Amino acid sequence: MGGKDITEKNLEAWNDVFADIVNVLLFKGRRLIKENDLEADTKDSMFKANGKIHEQERDVSKFWKNGEIRISILGLENQTVQDKDMPLRVISYDGASYKQQLLDEKTKKRYPVTTMVLYFGTDTKWVAPKHLRDCFRIPEELQPFVSDYKINVFNIAWLSSKTIDMFQSDFKIVAKYFQTVRLKKDYKGSNEEIRHVDALLKMLSALTGDKSYEEMYNNGNFIEGGVTMDGFIERFKNQGKEELIRNLNETQTGTLEHIAAWVKLPVKEVKKTADKVPVKA
């Protein structure tokens, strides 16, 4: 996903979050993977093109282990826009992981590779190709001989409330947020305690393009633990609306429309308040 990868992988790289995502989306809520079963996959795969060596890596990937035995490699890819070449990207990641197993002399037992594509779009479900064969116009004569490869895409904004309630990590807040946006409702936060405050707000900021989440965290002097999304939003509303409008406007934390939504005032009134409140030198 280009420049957003570094921020987005921050939350999902936590073992409790990664295990939670896999357990809910792949295993229907069964807690088959525990935090301690996961080990970071730190090896970046390489490929050669046009005589040059290039690096390729998933957004997040981890080994699922039983003791010292590797059961599988699990990978996550984040998408906010649909990518018609996603099957090609995924097969290149998966193929590179299999190639590493062949090259690693210490690997005696082979293990499978699974990649999950998390799609955060809210306008439509994923309609781009999910099968490798759908990426090409294959001559009829070749049809029987071209192998297929299916990717696993999960439409996060379209998850049911029942599925979202299965999440036990901070990803539950992410999923609920995108479901709320899709339904065009006012997001009021939740009373779920946030475990990884900084990582969660940075991920929301990266995925939505709304820097207000990250800025409000930076200006809020929050500590890990004991923070909820509804409490986070309420804290800023209780500062006093004029002071809040001034602070958010001075720090350019969100547009006037964002500020109006937070303080529950019309945009015109927010603009009037912002204009009359003296700006600090």
Coordinates of C-alpha atoms in Angstrom, one line a residue:
M1 CA 0.0 0.0 0.0
G2 CA 2.9 2.4 -0.5
G3 CA 3.6 5.0 2.1
K4 CA 0.9 3.9 4.5
D5 CA 2.4 0.5 5.2
I6 CA 4.8 1.4 8.0
T7 CA 2.0 3.0 10.1
E8 CA -0.6 0.4 9.4
K9 CA 1.5 -2.6 10.3
N10 CA 2.2 -1.1 13.7
L11 CA -1.0 -2.2 15.3
E12 CA -1.3 -5.6 13.5
A13 CA 2.3 -6.4 14.4
W14 CA 1.3 -6.9 18.1
N15 CA 0.8 -10.6 18.6
D16 CA -2.5 -10.3 20.4
V17 CA -4.0 -8.3 17.5
F18 CA -2.5 -10.5 14.8
A19 CA -3.8 -13.7 16.5
D20 CA -7.2 -12.1 17.0
I21 CA -7.6 -11.2 13.4
V22 CA -6.7 -14.7 12.2
N23 CA -8.8 -16.5 14.8
V24 CA -11.9 -14.4 13.9
L25 CA -11.6 -14.2 10.1
L26 CA -10.2 -17.6 9.4
F27 CA -11.4 -19.8 12.3
K28 CA -14.8 -18.1 13.0
G29 CA -13.8 -17.0 16.4
R30 CA -12.2 -20.2 17.6
R31 CA -9.0 -19.3 19.6
L32 CA -6.7 -21.7 17.8
I33 CA -3.8 -19.3 17.7
K34 CA -2.4 -17.9 21.0
E35 CA -0.1 -14.9 21.3
N36 CA 2.8 -17.0 22.3
D37 CA 2.4 -19.2 19.2
L38 CA 3.5 -16.4 16.9
E39 CA 7.0 -15.4 15.9
A40 CA 7.8 -12.4 13.6
D41 CA 9.0 -13.3 10.1
T42 CA 11.9 -10.9 9.7
K43 CA 13.2 -12.2 6.4
D44 CA 12.4 -9.9 3.4
S45 CA 12.2 -11.8 0.2
M46 CA 14.2 -10.7 -2.9
F47 CA 13.6 -11.0 -6.6
K48 CA 15.7 -10.0 -9.7
A49 CA 14.2 -7.9 -12.4
N50 CA 16.0 -6.0 -15.2
G51 CA 19.3 -7.1 -13.8
K52 CA 18.6 -5.5 -10.4
I53 CA 17.8 -7.1 -7.0
H54 CA 14.5 -5.8 -5.5
E55 CA 13.1 -6.3 -2.0
Q56 CA 9.5 -7.4 -1.4
E57 CA 7.7 -7.9 1.8
R58 CA 4.1 -8.3 3.2
D59 CA 2.6 -5.6 5.4
V60 CA 2.8 -8.1 8.3
S61 CA 3.8 -11.8 8.4
K62 CA 4.4 -14.2 11.3
F63 CA 5.3 -17.8 11.8
W64 CA 2.6 -19.9 13.6
K65 CA 4.6 -22.4 15.7
N66 CA 3.9 -25.4 17.9
G67 CA 6.9 -25.2 20.2
E68 CA 9.9 -25.1 17.9
I69 CA 8.0 -26.6 14.9
R70 CA 6.7 -24.1 12.3
I71 CA 3.1 -24.9 11.3
S72 CA 2.6 -22.1 8.8
I73 CA 3.5 -18.6 7.7
L74 CA 0.5 -16.2 8.0
G75 CA 0.6 -12.8 6.2
L76 CA -1.6 -9.7 6.2
E77 CA -2.0 -7.2 3.5
N78 CA -4.0 -3.9 4.1
Q79 CA -5.9 -2.3 1.2
T80 CA -7.9 0.9 1.3
V81 CA -8.4 0.8 -2.5
Q82 CA -9.0 -2.2 -4.8
D83 CA -6.1 -3.5 -6.7
K84 CA -6.7 -5.5 -9.9
D85 CA -3.2 -7.0 -9.6
M86 CA -3.7 -8.3 -6.1
P87 CA -3.6 -12.0 -7.1
L88 CA -0.2 -11.3 -8.7
R89 CA 1.1 -9.6 -5.6
V90 CA -0.1 -12.3 -3.3
I91 CA 1.3 -15.2 -5.4
S92 CA 4.7 -13.4 -5.5
Y93 CA 4.7 -13.1 -1.7
D94 CA 3.6 -16.7 -1.1
G95 CA 6.0 -18.0 -3.8
A96 CA 8.9 -16.2 -2.2
S97 CA 8.1 -17.8 1.1
Y98 CA 8.1 -21.2 -0.4
K99 CA 11.3 -20.5 -2.2
Q100 CA 12.9 -19.5 1.1
Q101 CA 12.0 -22.9 2.5
L102 CA 13.8 -24.6 -0.4
L103 CA 16.9 -22.5 0.1
D104 CA 17.0 -22.8 3.9
E105 CA 19.0 -25.9 4.6
K106 CA 17.8 -25.9 8.2
T107 CA 14.2 -26.3 7.2
K108 CA 13.5 -30.0 7.3
K109 CA 9.7 -29.9 7.3
R110 CA 7.8 -27.8 4.8
Y111 CA 4.9 -25.7 5.9
P112 CA 2.1 -23.9 4.1
V113 CA 1.7 -20.1 3.5
T114 CA -1.6 -18.2 3.9
T115 CA -2.1 -14.5 3.1
M116 CA -5.1 -12.5 4.1
V117 CA -6.1 -9.3 2.3
L118 CA -7.9 -6.9 4.6
Y119 CA -10.0 -4.4 2.6
F120 CA -11.1 -1.3 4.3
G121 CA -13.2 0.3 1.6
T122 CA -16.6 1.5 2.5
D123 CA -18.3 2.3 -0.8
T124 CA -18.4 -1.2 -2.3
K125 CA -17.2 -4.7 -1.4
W126 CA -14.1 -5.9 -3.2
V127 CA -14.9 -6.5 -6.9
A128 CA -11.3 -6.6 -8.2
P129 CA -10.0 -10.1 -9.2
K130 CA -9.7 -12.7 -6.5
H131 CA -8.3 -15.4 -8.8
L132 CA -5.1 -15.3 -10.7
R133 CA -6.8 -16.5 -13.9
D134 CA -9.1 -13.4 -13.8
C135 CA -6.0 -11.1 -14.3
F136 CA -5.5 -12.3 -17.9
R137 CA -7.2 -12.9 -21.1
I138 CA -6.4 -16.5 -21.6
P139 CA -6.7 -18.1 -25.1
E140 CA -9.2 -20.9 -25.1
E141 CA -6.5 -23.3 -26.1
L142 CA -4.5 -22.5 -23.0
Q143 CA -7.4 -22.6 -20.5
P144 CA -6.8 -26.2 -19.4
F145 CA -3.1 -25.5 -18.7
V146 CA -3.1 -22.2 -16.8
S147 CA -3.1 -22.9 -13.1
D148 CA -5.3 -20.7 -10.8
Y149 CA -4.5 -19.1 -7.5
K150 CA -7.2 -17.7 -5.2
I151 CA -6.6 -14.9 -2.7
N152 CA -8.4 -14.5 0.6
V153 CA -10.1 -11.1 0.8
F154 CA -12.0 -9.9 3.8
N155 CA -14.3 -6.8 3.5
I156 CA -13.8 -5.3 7.0
A157 CA -16.6 -2.6 6.7
W158 CA -19.1 -5.3 5.7
L159 CA -18.4 -7.7 8.6
S160 CA -21.6 -8.4 10.6
S161 CA -22.0 -7.1 14.2
K162 CA -21.9 -10.7 15.3
T163 CA -18.5 -11.2 13.7
I164 CA -17.1 -7.9 15.0
D165 CA -18.2 -8.8 18.5
M166 CA -15.9 -11.9 18.3
F167 CA -12.8 -9.7 18.2
Q168 CA -11.1 -9.4 21.6
S169 CA -8.3 -7.0 20.6
D170 CA -8.1 -3.4 19.6
F171 CA -8.9 -4.5 16.0
K172 CA -12.5 -4.7 17.2
I173 CA -12.5 -0.9 17.4
V174 CA -11.1 -0.6 13.9
A175 CA -13.7 -3.0 12.4
K176 CA -16.5 -1.2 14.2
Y177 CA -15.3 2.1 13.0
F178 CA -15.4 1.1 9.3
Q179 CA -18.7 -0.6 9.7
T180 CA -20.1 2.6 11.1
V181 CA -18.7 4.7 8.3
R182 CA -20.2 2.3 5.7
L183 CA -23.6 2.7 7.4
K184 CA -23.1 6.5 7.3
K185 CA -23.7 6.7 11.1
D186 CA -22.1 9.1 13.6
Y187 CA -19.1 7.3 15.2
K188 CA -19.3 7.8 18.9
G189 CA -16.5 5.5 20.0
S190 CA -17.0 2.5 22.3
N191 CA -16.4 1.6 26.0
E192 CA -13.8 -1.0 25.0
E193 CA -10.5 -0.3 26.7
I194 CA -7.7 0.3 24.2
R195 CA -4.6 -1.8 24.8
H196 CA -2.3 -0.2 22.2
V197 CA -3.5 3.4 22.2
D198 CA -0.8 5.0 20.0
A199 CA -0.8 2.1 17.5
L200 CA -4.6 2.1 17.1
L201 CA -5.0 5.8 16.6
K202 CA -2.1 5.9 14.1
M203 CA -3.7 3.1 12.1
L204 CA -7.0 4.8 12.0
S205 CA -5.2 8.0 10.9
A206 CA -3.4 6.2 8.1
L207 CA -6.3 4.2 6.9
T208 CA -8.8 7.1 6.8
G209 CA -6.4 9.9 5.9
D210 CA -7.8 11.8 8.8
K211 CA -4.8 13.0 10.8
S212 CA -7.0 14.2 13.7
Y213 CA -6.8 10.9 15.5
E214 CA -3.0 11.0 15.7
E215 CA -2.9 14.7 16.4
M216 CA -5.4 14.5 19.2
Y217 CA -3.4 11.6 20.8
N218 CA -0.2 13.7 20.6
N219 CA -1.9 16.6 22.2
G220 CA -3.7 14.6 24.9
N221 CA -1.0 13.3 27.2
F222 CA -2.5 9.8 27.2
I223 CA -0.9 6.8 28.7
E224 CA -1.3 3.2 27.8
G225 CA -4.2 1.4 29.5
G226 CA -7.5 2.7 30.9
V227 CA -8.4 4.6 27.7
T228 CA -11.5 4.0 25.7
M229 CA -12.6 5.5 22.4
D230 CA -15.8 7.1 23.8
G231 CA -13.7 8.5 26.7
F232 CA -11.1 9.7 24.3
I233 CA -13.6 11.7 22.3
E234 CA -15.5 12.9 25.4
R235 CA -12.3 14.2 27.0
F236 CA -11.8 16.7 24.2
K237 CA -15.5 17.7 24.2
N238 CA -15.4 18.5 27.9
Q239 CA -12.5 21.0 27.6
G240 CA -15.0 23.7 26.8
K241 CA -16.2 24.2 23.3
E242 CA -14.6 27.5 22.6
E243 CA -11.2 26.4 24.0
L244 CA -11.6 23.1 22.2
I245 CA -12.3 24.8 18.9
R246 CA -9.4 27.1 19.4
N247 CA -7.0 24.3 20.2
L248 CA -8.1 22.1 17.3
N249 CA -8.1 25.0 14.9
E250 CA -4.7 26.2 16.0
T251 CA -3.1 22.8 15.7
Q252 CA -4.9 22.1 12.4
T253 CA -6.3 18.9 13.9
G254 CA -9.0 18.2 11.4
T255 CA -11.2 20.4 9.2
L256 CA -13.9 22.7 10.5
E257 CA -16.3 19.9 9.4
H258 CA -14.5 17.4 11.6
I259 CA -14.5 19.8 14.5
A260 CA -18.2 20.5 14.1
A261 CA -18.9 16.8 14.3
W262 CA -16.8 16.4 17.4
V263 CA -18.5 19.3 19.3
K264 CA -21.9 18.7 17.8
L265 CA -22.3 22.2 16.5
P266 CA -23.2 23.5 13.0
V267 CA -20.2 24.2 10.8
K268 CA -21.2 27.9 10.5
E269 CA -21.2 28.3 14.3
V270 CA -17.8 26.6 14.6
K271 CA -16.4 28.9 12.0
K272 CA -17.8 31.9 13.8
T273 CA -16.3 30.8 17.1
A274 CA -12.9 30.0 15.4
D275 CA -12.9 33.5 13.9
K276 CA -13.5 35.3 17.1
V277 CA -11.3 33.3 19.4
P278 CA -7.9 35.1 19.5
V279 CA -5.1 33.1 18.0
K280 CA -2.0 32.6 20.2
A281 CA 1.2 34.2 18.8

